[in-house]
XYZ file of C-alpha atoms in Angstrom:
772
model
C 0.000 0.000 0.000
C 1.006 3.645 -0.468
C 0.203 4.772 3.080
C 1.194 4.602 6.722
C -1.322 2.796 8.922
C -0.491 4.518 12.206
C -3.568 5.065 14.387
C -2.034 7.929 16.386
C -0.120 11.124 15.867
C 3.508 10.852 14.911
C 6.064 11.992 17.479
C 9.772 12.492 17.019
C 11.485 9.488 18.671
C 13.811 10.288 21.501
C 17.382 9.133 21.077
C 18.312 6.343 23.503
C 20.774 7.272 26.203
C 23.751 4.957 26.482
C 27.421 4.650 26.041
C 29.073 4.965 22.658
C 30.136 1.331 22.784
C 26.503 0.228 23.285
C 25.180 2.323 20.409
C 27.873 1.522 17.888
C 27.272 -1.365 15.508
C 29.518 -3.066 13.061
C 29.003 -1.714 9.548
C 27.224 -4.100 7.232
C 26.963 -4.350 3.460
C 23.549 -4.857 1.929
C 24.236 -6.732 -1.297
C 20.690 -6.238 -2.518
C 21.014 -2.492 -2.075
C 24.298 -2.521 -3.982
C 22.591 -4.405 -6.795
C 19.752 -1.873 -6.823
C 22.265 0.973 -7.019
C 23.912 -0.619 -10.042
C 20.547 -1.175 -11.721
C 19.243 2.319 -11.174
C 22.571 3.845 -12.212
C 23.054 1.521 -15.180
C 23.826 4.415 -17.520
C 26.672 5.535 -15.266
C 27.887 1.927 -15.057
C 27.741 1.443 -18.831
C 29.459 4.685 -19.873
C 33.071 3.928 -18.775
C 33.113 0.427 -20.374
C 31.766 1.811 -23.631
C 34.330 4.626 -23.648
C 37.251 2.349 -22.770
C 36.119 -0.308 -25.258
C 35.916 2.373 -27.927
C 39.397 3.645 -27.113
C 40.736 0.089 -26.978
C 39.143 -0.695 -30.335
C 40.680 2.429 -31.867
C 44.074 1.442 -30.458
C 43.784 -2.133 -31.750
C 42.852 -0.879 -35.213
C 45.509 1.845 -35.321
C 48.362 -0.049 -33.640
C 51.083 -1.600 -35.797
C 50.897 -5.378 -36.030
C 54.087 -6.980 -34.689
C 55.403 -10.541 -34.850
C 57.715 -12.030 -32.222
C 60.441 -14.532 -33.102
C 62.401 -16.352 -30.378
C 65.871 -17.855 -30.479
C 66.960 -19.955 -27.484
C 70.614 -19.976 -26.351
C 72.236 -22.370 -23.848
C 75.043 -21.047 -21.634
C 77.144 -24.246 -21.361
C 79.110 -24.396 -18.076
C 81.027 -27.578 -19.184
C 82.481 -26.398 -22.509
C 86.307 -26.013 -22.488
C 88.745 -24.818 -25.141
C 90.143 -27.518 -27.443
C 93.661 -26.136 -26.857
C 93.491 -26.591 -23.079
C 95.034 -30.069 -23.193
C 96.319 -29.914 -19.650
C 92.815 -29.465 -18.190
C 89.972 -31.872 -17.661
C 87.494 -32.176 -20.495
C 84.644 -31.774 -17.954
C 85.716 -29.023 -15.509
C 83.827 -28.199 -12.346
C 80.652 -26.201 -12.970
C 81.232 -22.606 -11.851
C 78.396 -20.859 -13.718
C 76.075 -19.204 -11.164
C 72.970 -17.016 -11.366
C 75.011 -13.818 -11.554
C 76.972 -15.172 -14.513
C 73.840 -16.168 -16.422
C 72.214 -12.806 -15.694
C 75.406 -11.134 -16.895
C 75.091 -13.045 -20.158
C 71.495 -11.793 -20.463
C 72.755 -8.224 -20.201
C 75.642 -8.950 -22.551
C 73.241 -10.086 -25.271
C 71.508 -6.707 -25.017
C 74.764 -4.745 -25.084
C 75.337 -2.022 -27.634
C 78.409 -3.730 -29.086
C 76.460 -6.833 -30.086
C 73.493 -4.877 -31.401
C 75.789 -2.680 -33.459
C 77.106 -5.810 -35.194
C 73.529 -6.857 -35.933
C 72.621 -3.418 -37.291
C 75.696 -3.377 -39.537
C 75.270 -6.968 -40.672
C 71.580 -6.609 -41.621
C 71.886 -2.948 -42.705
C 69.018 -1.941 -40.425
C 69.899 1.735 -40.823
C 68.349 1.464 -44.289
C 65.210 -0.282 -42.977
C 62.321 2.199 -42.473
C 61.099 0.154 -39.528
C 64.332 0.823 -37.634
C 64.652 4.427 -38.740
C 62.991 6.988 -36.435
C 59.987 8.702 -37.976
C 58.944 12.251 -37.013
C 56.326 12.330 -34.260
C 53.949 14.886 -32.809
C 56.018 15.161 -29.615
C 59.356 15.596 -31.366
C 59.402 19.422 -30.942
C 58.804 18.974 -27.206
C 61.513 16.320 -26.961
C 63.987 18.556 -28.744
C 63.435 21.241 -26.118
C 64.789 18.905 -23.439
C 67.447 17.249 -25.618
C 71.026 18.401 -26.097
C 71.297 20.965 -28.864
C 74.774 19.930 -29.996
C 75.957 16.641 -31.445
C 78.767 14.781 -29.713
C 82.123 15.804 -31.155
C 83.366 13.383 -33.792
C 79.982 11.687 -34.307
C 79.226 11.308 -37.985
C 75.710 11.112 -39.466
C 76.293 7.391 -40.059
C 77.152 6.856 -36.396
C 74.066 8.800 -35.329
C 71.850 6.757 -37.660
C 73.350 3.525 -36.330
C 72.828 4.650 -32.723
C 69.168 5.409 -33.447
C 68.689 2.013 -35.082
C 70.371 0.326 -32.102
C 68.050 2.195 -29.744
C 64.968 1.054 -31.676
C 66.292 -2.528 -31.762
C 66.800 -2.462 -27.986
C 63.177 -1.470 -27.513
C 62.022 -4.180 -29.914
C 64.099 -6.888 -28.196
C 63.523 -8.669 -24.911
C 66.036 -11.150 -23.472
C 64.660 -13.419 -20.743
C 66.165 -16.248 -18.751
C 64.001 -19.356 -18.486
C 63.504 -19.702 -14.746
C 66.721 -20.779 -13.022
C 68.084 -22.730 -15.998
C 70.992 -21.934 -18.323
C 68.583 -21.284 -21.215
C 68.122 -17.715 -22.476
C 65.340 -16.635 -24.860
C 66.055 -13.834 -27.338
C 62.700 -12.315 -28.361
C 62.597 -9.806 -31.213
C 59.510 -7.927 -32.457
C 59.175 -6.797 -36.055
C 56.448 -5.951 -38.516
C 57.494 -8.856 -40.764
C 57.646 -12.467 -39.472
C 60.731 -13.279 -41.544
C 62.491 -10.109 -40.423
C 61.826 -10.919 -36.758
C 63.342 -14.393 -37.160
C 66.364 -13.066 -39.082
C 67.141 -10.425 -36.445
C 66.754 -12.897 -33.543
C 69.197 -15.331 -35.170
C 71.597 -12.486 -35.969
C 71.604 -11.378 -32.325
C 72.446 -14.934 -31.241
C 75.310 -15.115 -33.766
C 76.603 -11.716 -32.625
C 76.592 -12.958 -29.032
C 78.734 -15.970 -29.990
C 81.135 -13.771 -31.949
C 81.534 -11.475 -28.945
C 82.435 -14.395 -26.696
C 85.096 -15.616 -29.147
C 86.504 -12.095 -29.565
C 86.862 -11.601 -25.812
C 88.706 -14.897 -25.452
C 90.987 -14.108 -28.376
C 91.900 -10.744 -26.868
C 92.856 -12.354 -23.546
C 94.863 -15.090 -25.305
C 96.660 -12.527 -27.489
C 97.779 -10.596 -24.412
C 99.100 -13.778 -22.762
C 100.936 -14.865 -25.939
C 102.683 -11.496 -26.177
C 103.935 -11.785 -22.599
C 105.227 -15.349 -23.151
C 107.142 -14.274 -26.262
C 108.899 -11.529 -24.316
C 109.969 -13.990 -21.577
C 111.217 -16.612 -24.089
C 113.723 -14.195 -25.646
C 115.337 -13.516 -22.257
C 115.397 -17.226 -21.304
C 116.948 -18.190 -24.632
C 119.901 -15.870 -24.030
C 120.430 -17.297 -20.562
C 120.411 -20.894 -21.875
C 123.010 -20.134 -24.543
C 125.254 -18.347 -22.056
C 125.060 -21.125 -19.423
C 125.782 -23.916 -21.915
C 128.725 -21.968 -23.326
C 130.106 -21.556 -19.804
C 130.024 -25.342 -19.255
C 131.880 -26.036 -22.451
C 134.482 -23.389 -21.744
C 135.131 -24.723 -18.222
C 135.564 -28.312 -19.422
C 137.995 -27.248 -22.079
C 140.000 -25.176 -19.653
C 140.270 -27.906 -16.976
C 140.394 -30.977 -19.234
C 137.466 -32.578 -17.432
C 135.871 -35.695 -18.841
C 132.492 -37.144 -17.992
C 132.739 -40.437 -16.075
C 130.000 -43.056 -15.961
C 130.665 -44.138 -12.359
C 129.963 -41.993 -9.324
C 130.428 -42.309 -5.555
C 127.744 -42.275 -2.885
C 128.541 -38.682 -2.160
C 128.355 -37.930 -5.847
C 124.999 -39.740 -5.980
C 123.707 -37.577 -3.163
C 125.014 -34.548 -4.925
C 123.245 -35.741 -8.059
C 119.911 -36.141 -6.194
C 120.258 -32.737 -4.607
C 121.127 -31.351 -7.974
C 117.917 -32.748 -9.426
C 115.876 -31.195 -6.639
C 117.733 -27.925 -7.038
C 116.906 -27.888 -10.721
C 113.209 -28.210 -9.933
C 113.431 -25.530 -7.262
C 115.173 -23.164 -9.630
C 112.509 -23.690 -12.234
C 109.888 -22.769 -9.700
C 111.996 -19.847 -8.500
C 112.477 -18.628 -12.074
C 108.744 -18.762 -12.742
C 107.980 -17.028 -9.467
C 110.752 -14.476 -10.112
C 109.473 -13.843 -13.631
C 106.008 -13.163 -12.307
C 107.431 -11.045 -9.513
C 109.648 -9.102 -11.902
C 106.714 -8.495 -14.167
C 104.757 -7.109 -11.233
C 107.732 -4.960 -10.202
C 108.182 -3.602 -13.733
C 104.482 -2.786 -13.986
C 104.665 -1.087 -10.610
C 107.639 1.047 -11.605
C 106.101 1.935 -14.948
C 102.754 2.713 -13.324
C 101.010 0.080 -15.471
C 97.814 -1.800 -14.761
C 98.516 -4.960 -12.674
C 95.483 -6.508 -14.361
C 97.664 -7.336 -17.374
C 99.766 -9.979 -15.596
C 99.098 -13.588 -16.442
C 97.755 -14.425 -12.986
C 95.226 -11.605 -13.228
C 94.295 -12.479 -16.823
C 93.630 -16.105 -15.895
C 91.813 -15.237 -12.650
C 88.109 -16.153 -12.801
C 87.316 -13.648 -10.072
C 88.940 -10.751 -11.946
C 87.223 -11.820 -15.184
C 83.818 -11.875 -13.504
C 84.410 -8.516 -11.827
C 85.536 -7.000 -15.142
C 82.461 -8.394 -16.887
C 80.321 -6.950 -14.115
C 82.132 -3.602 -14.464
C 81.502 -3.595 -18.226
C 77.802 -4.314 -17.702
C 77.481 -1.537 -15.126
C 79.380 0.855 -17.411
C 76.938 0.062 -20.225
C 74.014 0.710 -17.894
C 75.686 3.991 -16.857
C 75.975 5.117 -20.469
C 72.398 4.127 -21.184
C 70.999 5.868 -18.093
C 73.144 8.975 -18.626
C 71.885 9.332 -22.170
C 68.329 8.738 -21.073
C 68.085 10.718 -17.816
C 71.178 12.900 -17.656
C 74.254 12.740 -15.385
C 72.446 14.179 -12.338
C 69.671 11.639 -12.128
C 69.557 9.508 -8.926
C 69.712 6.299 -10.974
C 72.928 7.532 -12.648
C 74.427 8.369 -9.260
C 73.552 4.877 -8.049
C 75.272 3.325 -11.069
C 78.352 5.516 -10.423
C 78.494 4.116 -6.890
C 78.264 0.563 -8.249
C 81.132 1.309 -10.672
C 83.301 2.567 -7.826
C 82.531 -0.483 -5.686
C 83.276 -2.885 -8.559
C 86.566 -1.103 -9.361
C 87.511 -1.281 -5.687
C 86.869 -5.055 -5.656
C 88.965 -5.470 -8.831
C 91.850 -3.487 -7.294
C 91.689 -5.499 -4.083
C 91.771 -8.784 -6.030
C 94.719 -7.568 -8.117
C 96.595 -6.561 -4.955
C 95.949 -10.011 -3.542
C 97.386 -11.565 -6.698
C 100.435 -9.254 -6.491
C 101.014 -10.196 -2.845
C 100.602 -13.872 -3.735
C 103.226 -13.501 -6.498
C 105.688 -11.891 -4.042
C 105.048 -14.626 -1.468
C 105.458 -17.438 -4.031
C 108.745 -15.963 -5.183
C 110.050 -15.684 -1.592
C 109.119 -19.318 -0.832
C 110.714 -20.589 -4.065
C 113.885 -18.581 -3.462
C 114.109 -19.826 0.108
C 113.706 -23.448 -0.987
C 116.312 -23.004 -3.719
C 118.706 -21.439 -1.230
C 118.152 -24.293 1.184
C 118.878 -26.924 -1.455
C 121.866 -24.953 -2.647
C 123.236 -24.813 0.894
C 122.886 -28.575 1.305
C 124.576 -29.205 -1.973
C 127.435 -26.874 -1.105
C 127.989 -28.711 2.132
C 128.154 -32.090 0.360
C 130.502 -30.661 -2.242
C 132.855 -29.307 0.433
C 132.876 -32.638 2.258
C 133.574 -34.649 -0.888
C 137.279 -35.720 -1.038
C 137.077 -37.415 -4.378
C 135.937 -34.279 -6.227
C 138.161 -31.324 -6.706
C 137.186 -27.722 -7.013
C 137.152 -27.984 -10.773
C 134.651 -30.823 -10.776
C 132.476 -29.014 -8.342
C 132.590 -25.962 -10.522
C 131.754 -28.009 -13.542
C 128.773 -29.591 -11.855
C 127.587 -26.167 -10.826
C 127.782 -24.872 -14.346
C 126.050 -27.953 -15.658
C 123.220 -27.545 -13.200
C 122.765 -23.933 -14.124
C 122.705 -24.765 -17.820
C 120.211 -27.568 -17.283
C 117.970 -25.400 -15.167
C 117.981 -22.638 -17.750
C 117.291 -25.124 -20.523
C 114.353 -26.683 -18.658
C 112.819 -23.305 -17.893
C 113.252 -22.202 -21.484
C 111.577 -25.340 -22.847
C 108.675 -24.937 -20.418
C 108.011 -21.351 -21.489
C 108.398 -22.258 -25.143
C 105.777 -25.018 -24.854
C 103.338 -22.710 -23.096
C 103.829 -20.012 -25.722
C 103.088 -22.461 -28.536
C 99.941 -23.686 -26.741
C 98.731 -20.127 -26.293
C 99.362 -19.272 -29.937
C 97.473 -22.368 -31.064
C 94.580 -21.596 -28.704
C 94.174 -18.127 -30.215
C 92.862 -19.624 -33.460
C 90.849 -22.419 -31.825
C 88.710 -20.515 -29.314
C 85.064 -21.610 -29.077
C 82.150 -19.741 -27.462
C 80.909 -20.881 -24.066
C 77.329 -20.962 -25.377
C 75.528 -22.595 -28.254
C 72.136 -22.151 -29.841
C 69.401 -24.582 -28.860
C 66.553 -23.394 -31.073
C 66.921 -21.125 -34.049
C 64.215 -18.501 -34.467
C 61.571 -19.448 -37.009
C 58.919 -17.287 -38.646
C 55.966 -16.769 -36.246
C 52.563 -17.698 -37.615
C 50.472 -15.400 -35.420
C 51.041 -11.737 -34.535
C 52.085 -11.042 -30.978
C 50.873 -7.450 -30.763
C 48.500 -5.856 -30.311
C 46.835 -8.469 -28.083
C 43.283 -7.648 -29.090
C 41.472 -10.043 -26.758
C 43.560 -9.058 -23.745
C 43.263 -5.338 -24.450
C 39.503 -5.499 -24.976
C 39.076 -7.697 -21.903
C 41.115 -5.357 -19.711
C 39.237 -2.359 -21.091
C 35.937 -4.051 -20.269
C 37.027 -5.030 -16.747
C 38.498 -1.616 -15.986
C 35.441 0.066 -17.453
C 33.050 -2.041 -15.390
C 35.090 -1.360 -12.263
C 35.199 2.376 -12.972
C 31.496 2.363 -13.834
C 30.569 0.568 -10.623
C 32.664 2.944 -8.536
C 31.196 5.929 -10.370
C 27.675 4.589 -9.806
C 28.287 4.164 -6.077
C 29.846 7.627 -5.894
C 27.033 9.306 -7.839
C 24.438 7.550 -5.702
C 26.266 8.530 -2.530
C 26.470 12.179 -3.593
C 22.853 12.249 -4.744
C 21.010 13.896 -1.856
C 17.560 13.958 -3.464
C 14.669 12.210 -1.723
C 13.947 8.834 -3.327
C 11.905 6.768 -0.850
C 9.363 7.197 1.896
C 11.951 5.979 4.403
C 14.333 8.752 3.361
C 11.544 11.296 3.711
C 10.826 10.025 7.217
C 14.501 10.013 8.232
C 15.101 13.546 7.016
C 11.856 15.134 8.171
C 11.273 13.150 11.349
C 7.550 12.805 10.535
C 5.497 10.093 8.905
C 5.481 9.589 5.142
C 1.829 9.316 4.150
C 1.946 8.172 0.519
C 3.788 8.209 -2.778
C 1.879 10.062 -5.500
C 2.858 8.522 -8.864
C 3.681 10.410 -12.032
C 1.095 10.101 -14.803
C 2.000 9.258 -18.358
C 2.177 12.405 -20.470
C 0.514 10.601 -23.383
C -2.475 9.758 -21.266
C -2.750 13.329 -20.033
C -2.540 14.576 -23.605
C -5.262 12.151 -24.657
C -7.561 13.295 -21.854
C -6.932 16.919 -22.779
C -8.023 16.261 -26.389
C -11.425 15.063 -25.189
C -12.334 18.554 -24.016
C -11.696 20.218 -27.367
C -15.256 19.512 -28.477
C -16.572 21.819 -25.730
C -14.326 24.735 -26.565
C -16.871 26.064 -29.021
C -19.643 26.296 -26.435
C -17.438 27.711 -23.673
C -17.428 31.445 -22.988
C -13.776 32.478 -22.441
C -14.883 35.441 -20.323
C -16.955 33.362 -17.918
C -16.005 34.038 -14.296
C -16.988 30.618 -12.952
C -15.228 27.277 -12.870
C -14.023 25.721 -16.075
C -16.069 22.754 -17.238
C -14.521 19.468 -16.028
C -13.484 18.510 -19.550
C -11.572 21.786 -19.960
C -9.794 21.614 -16.648
C -6.227 20.253 -16.632
C -6.592 16.434 -16.686
C -4.349 15.999 -13.672
C -6.624 18.167 -11.491
C -9.452 15.617 -11.617
C -7.423 12.467 -12.114
C -8.222 10.864 -8.734
C -12.009 11.003 -9.231
C -11.903 10.302 -12.982
C -9.609 7.271 -12.562
C -10.448 5.838 -9.129
C -8.737 2.493 -9.797
C -5.258 3.874 -10.374
C -2.288 4.080 -8.062
C -2.679 7.854 -8.140
C -6.202 7.642 -6.697
C -5.022 5.025 -4.203
C -2.357 7.416 -2.913
C -4.923 10.242 -2.586
C -7.181 7.934 -0.593
C -4.254 7.027 1.682
C -3.694 10.731 2.435
C -7.440 11.217 2.943
C -7.436 8.312 5.416
C -4.657 9.948 7.438
C -6.722 13.149 7.634
C -9.822 11.209 8.703
C -7.823 9.501 11.451
C -6.667 12.894 12.643
C -10.300 14.067 12.699
C -11.188 11.199 15.030
C -8.416 12.030 17.483
C -8.980 15.778 17.823
C -10.884 18.533 15.983
C -9.179 19.262 12.704
C -10.612 21.773 10.285
C -7.816 23.521 8.389
C -5.321 21.337 6.483
C -2.433 23.189 4.843
C -0.904 21.613 1.749
C 2.554 23.090 1.204
C 6.029 22.344 -0.141
C 9.562 23.573 0.249
C 9.959 24.889 -3.290
C 7.833 25.689 -6.303
C 6.913 22.902 -8.738
C 6.721 20.035 -6.241
C 3.088 19.121 -7.013
C 1.367 20.642 -3.975
C -1.438 22.217 -6.051
C -2.253 18.917 -7.769
C -2.226 17.192 -4.386
C -4.481 19.822 -2.782
C -7.093 19.743 -5.591
C -7.320 15.947 -5.794
C -7.385 15.576 -2.006
C -10.165 18.141 -1.676
C -12.201 16.454 -4.418
C -11.688 13.058 -2.770
C -12.992 14.392 0.566
C -15.931 16.074 -1.129
C -17.000 12.851 -2.898
C -17.482 11.287 0.548
C -20.075 13.936 1.360
C -17.740 15.910 3.592
C -18.420 19.623 3.333
C -15.009 20.687 1.980
C -13.605 24.064 0.959
C -10.510 24.372 -1.252
C -8.661 27.675 -0.770
C -5.978 29.012 -3.101
C -3.628 30.534 -0.494
C -0.853 31.417 -2.932
C -1.779 35.039 -3.667
C 1.479 35.776 -5.502
C 1.357 32.780 -7.838
C -2.205 31.431 -7.852
C -1.652 28.265 -9.854
C -4.842 26.636 -8.564
C -6.943 29.570 -9.743
C -5.316 29.601 -13.179
C -6.065 25.900 -13.568
C -9.704 25.829 -12.409
C -11.132 29.357 -12.752
C -8.711 31.642 -14.598
C -11.292 34.459 -14.931
C -12.536 34.578 -11.340
C -13.357 38.154 -10.309
C -13.113 37.839 -6.510
C -11.273 35.602 -4.121
C -9.438 35.179 -0.841
C -8.029 38.706 -0.691
C -11.382 40.340 -1.378
C -13.226 38.229 1.173
C -10.551 38.695 3.867
C -10.515 42.473 3.392
C -14.337 42.645 3.372
C -14.604 43.873 -0.210
C -17.029 41.079 -1.179
C -18.935 38.512 0.861
C -17.870 34.869 0.894
C -20.868 33.750 -1.111
C -19.949 35.972 -4.080
C -16.321 34.797 -4.221
C -16.930 31.118 -3.565
C -17.268 28.728 -6.523
C -18.871 25.265 -6.351
C -17.963 22.196 -8.412
C -21.358 20.613 -9.026
C -19.908 17.206 -9.939
C -18.281 16.743 -6.527
C -19.904 19.374 -4.304
C -16.496 20.893 -3.604
C -16.415 24.599 -2.695
C -13.487 26.631 -4.027
C -12.220 29.997 -2.863
C -9.883 31.237 -5.633
C -7.230 33.958 -5.626
C -7.469 36.012 -8.794
C -4.581 38.052 -10.095
C -4.224 41.191 -7.971
C -3.941 44.622 -9.564
C -0.836 46.736 -8.935
C -2.583 48.880 -6.311
C -3.182 45.881 -4.041
C 0.266 44.288 -4.229
C 1.266 45.716 -0.850
C -1.879 44.241 0.686
C -0.851 40.754 -0.428
C 2.408 40.841 1.520
C 0.704 41.778 4.780
C -2.544 39.804 4.513
C -1.110 36.548 5.826
C 0.172 38.315 8.938
C -3.055 40.210 9.673
C -5.971 39.414 11.921
C -8.209 39.474 8.862
C -6.968 36.131 7.559
C -7.240 34.576 11.037
C -10.805 35.872 11.402
C -11.691 34.554 7.966
C -10.416 31.089 8.808
C -12.363 31.106 12.079
C -15.454 32.024 10.085
C -14.806 29.242 7.569
C -14.373 26.701 10.363
C -17.983 27.323 11.339
C -19.332 26.534 7.848
C -17.076 23.692 6.593
C -15.957 20.362 7.948
C -12.590 20.431 6.207
C -10.706 23.358 4.683
C -7.851 22.513 2.304
C -5.425 25.402 1.700
C -2.985 25.408 -1.225
C -0.076 27.247 0.400
C 2.852 29.148 -1.138
C 6.239 27.373 -0.952
C 7.912 27.711 2.429
C 11.568 28.353 1.603
C 11.401 31.323 -0.788
C 8.318 33.008 0.786
C 7.266 33.673 4.341
C 3.541 33.644 3.488
C 3.356 29.872 3.805
C 4.973 29.927 7.238
C 2.376 32.441 8.436
C -0.457 30.249 7.126
C 1.126 27.215 8.822
C 0.593 28.856 12.225
C -3.137 29.156 11.452
C -3.589 25.573 10.231
C -4.625 22.568 12.308
C -2.673 20.065 10.239
C 0.135 20.473 7.689
C 0.963 18.116 4.811
C 4.355 18.659 3.164
C 4.716 17.727 -0.513
C 8.199 16.544 -1.491
C 9.084 16.021 -5.146
C 10.562 12.575 -5.758
C 14.119 12.601 -7.176
C 14.035 16.396 -7.184
C 14.006 17.886 -3.703
C 17.374 17.633 -1.872
C 17.479 16.358 1.674
C 19.044 19.590 2.868
C 16.038 21.532 1.589
C 13.586 19.208 3.348
C 15.580 19.446 6.574
C 15.644 23.244 6.283
C 11.890 23.287 5.677
C 11.263 21.247 8.831
C 13.384 23.737 10.742
C 11.242 26.576 9.377
C 8.147 24.729 10.633
C 9.628 24.043 14.060
C 7.156 26.422 15.828
C 4.280 24.278 14.535
C 6.084 20.947 14.451
C 3.310 19.206 16.409
C 0.843 20.088 13.639
C 2.779 18.303 10.907
C 0.663 15.403 9.692
C 3.242 13.927 7.326
C 5.003 14.138 3.999
C 3.826 13.045 0.555
C 6.208 12.046 -2.226
C 5.030 13.509 -5.532
C 6.061 12.974 -9.146
C 7.047 9.390 -8.256
C 8.048 7.183 -11.186
C 6.880 3.829 -9.883
C 8.748 1.953 -12.606
C 12.008 3.429 -11.262
C 10.988 3.234 -7.631
C 11.589 -0.532 -7.664
C 15.310 0.233 -7.716
C 14.897 2.074 -4.396
C 11.857 0.534 -2.673
C 10.574 -2.600 -4.405
C 7.515 -3.068 -2.215
C 6.099 0.349 -3.100
C 6.958 0.201 -6.800
C 4.850 -0.702 -9.763
C 6.427 -4.165 -9.806
C 4.813 -4.984 -6.456
C 1.500 -3.217 -7.051
C 1.023 -4.209 -10.695
C -1.555 -6.965 -10.010
C -3.766 -4.381 -8.212
C -4.018 -1.618 -10.761
C -3.734 -0.591 -14.377
C -2.284 2.907 -14.170
C -0.132 4.253 -16.949
C 3.225 4.237 -15.192
C 5.688 5.295 -17.850
C 7.617 8.522 -17.122
C 5.888 11.784 -17.784
C 6.359 15.489 -17.168
C 6.375 17.107 -13.762
C 2.925 17.567 -12.247
């Protein structure tokens, strides 16, 4: 039903007294209310998805189609050089995560990509040549205005192609394995596969080049040492021959025990001298580099050190990142400063490792020299004790040992030099290709399904949030419960909006009587010529509209039973909230019950009721109140219902001042007292309360007040302000009435008072129409 069935007057409930902890309740989420919000705000929900889907569709259509080709490379930790014959064919695995990640960065390095650009001539490919863009003028404002000194146009074009290739390429490690995927995007499937394979080949070439450079440095050092050792061997052998010839010494096959011991010590001394020579050579190299101020990283121990190699590779990677970040963000960017710090830390680690190698070389040389000296001392003692060997033989043995030691050392260095030279031409990369890139069959970008799906999901999320936000910010009265909460008084009924087509059809029926109607007649308009909405409740008694009027009438009748009630004021906060329509239909409904009812147009400044029912009335409320005419001359009677009407005709300019003071005078109070004696119920159509004070003055003279509130139009703040204005007569407020209610939309706010719930009980035209 569209009414409140309270049998007694409504009182403002007193707030319960208690602690804050007792009154506070956990917030709850009403899922049905959330669903109703989404349904009633479906346009707000649908707009963001449609916009995002449209933008996504435009992007998918306009975006360049790209194909992705993938080449897979395996970083083999077991592969060894074919020239390393003195090492195990399956060395211990030393490849760790940092090494593999370093290889990932190496593949993306500028040096490798430059080889690819030169090999495939990508500088001549329009796809890898920058095209002018709309933002280029803005970018040039923040770019350097001068070209780097010495950079030719060809170098600049190659750098731009490398930059585009870096953006089109993505190198990814497969989990924690030694497999690396090289993904390249291009507009052509064959081009993508060709570039991916070229990047893999460039990576292998870079590995071989790095090894060759290290081997070439080592070979050069060995060649320098061999020349010095060769001279020493020739000199020592010549000394032996000269001594033999001078002392006529011959080599004997038999030896004594002492000579055998001397021979054994001699063999050990030879080995010790070899070790001492190697240690001394390394130490001398370090000393020479130190005096010359050279880089200790060039010594053989540093070149062959895995730790130094890893640190240098790490330093190169960080340096590349520094160059990339500096060119992208500038030298003062925090990321560039962070990379500078990493470079300094890596260089410090390299220097510390080199110093450790230098100290190790010095220590090895000292140990070898000490051992050689110890053996030499033992041998000297045995030689001095020997009685069978003269000084000449001892000297000969000494020269022989020196010559043999020099010869052995020379042969060792010569063999190592030849191995290094052979290794230079036989170096193999530490990685090999697992899967060559093939032409992709399907484009990889743009991902139409993913883009459209994300656009739809984001749009629905944004739409739902927007709907909740719009509904939260919407302060207009939508339900009877809201009207009760804001006003603090009972909500009597919801007066539905009538279909504009139906009203237009009813208005056409009265055109046949226009010919017989006198436009200058001062009485009421014939029922057929009156606005259809003014008689809708009695003309259509089976509609929801009539049902709501009867609910309001029932509330007034209940009030009559409780205490004497004569004057009922129908008012609203603002203009256009349907109070006049409510007053006319309510008065007609009371009159049809045989209740002696008077309808008064109390809005002297804007007499809408008079314009609708008797536009040419000559006298009205003002004239009767001021005693200009008697009540009987101004009163009009609707013969079809028996309703008496006291209009308010347009007032001439001379009486405008009288209008403003009438509602505050004793004349209007006396008139209402007089009307109470002749009528059972007096319905007054009041001016709006907020803009005019006339309605507030009339409210103090009324017995009961009904406040019309326009559905989905009147803000809560306005209703609350109106109740504050009526606070002196708050106990006379009978209730509120929602007007202009679209019952088809009300189901999204209050299902049980909507057309969906009441449809089996009526046949009203419920589609939206104009304001009443």
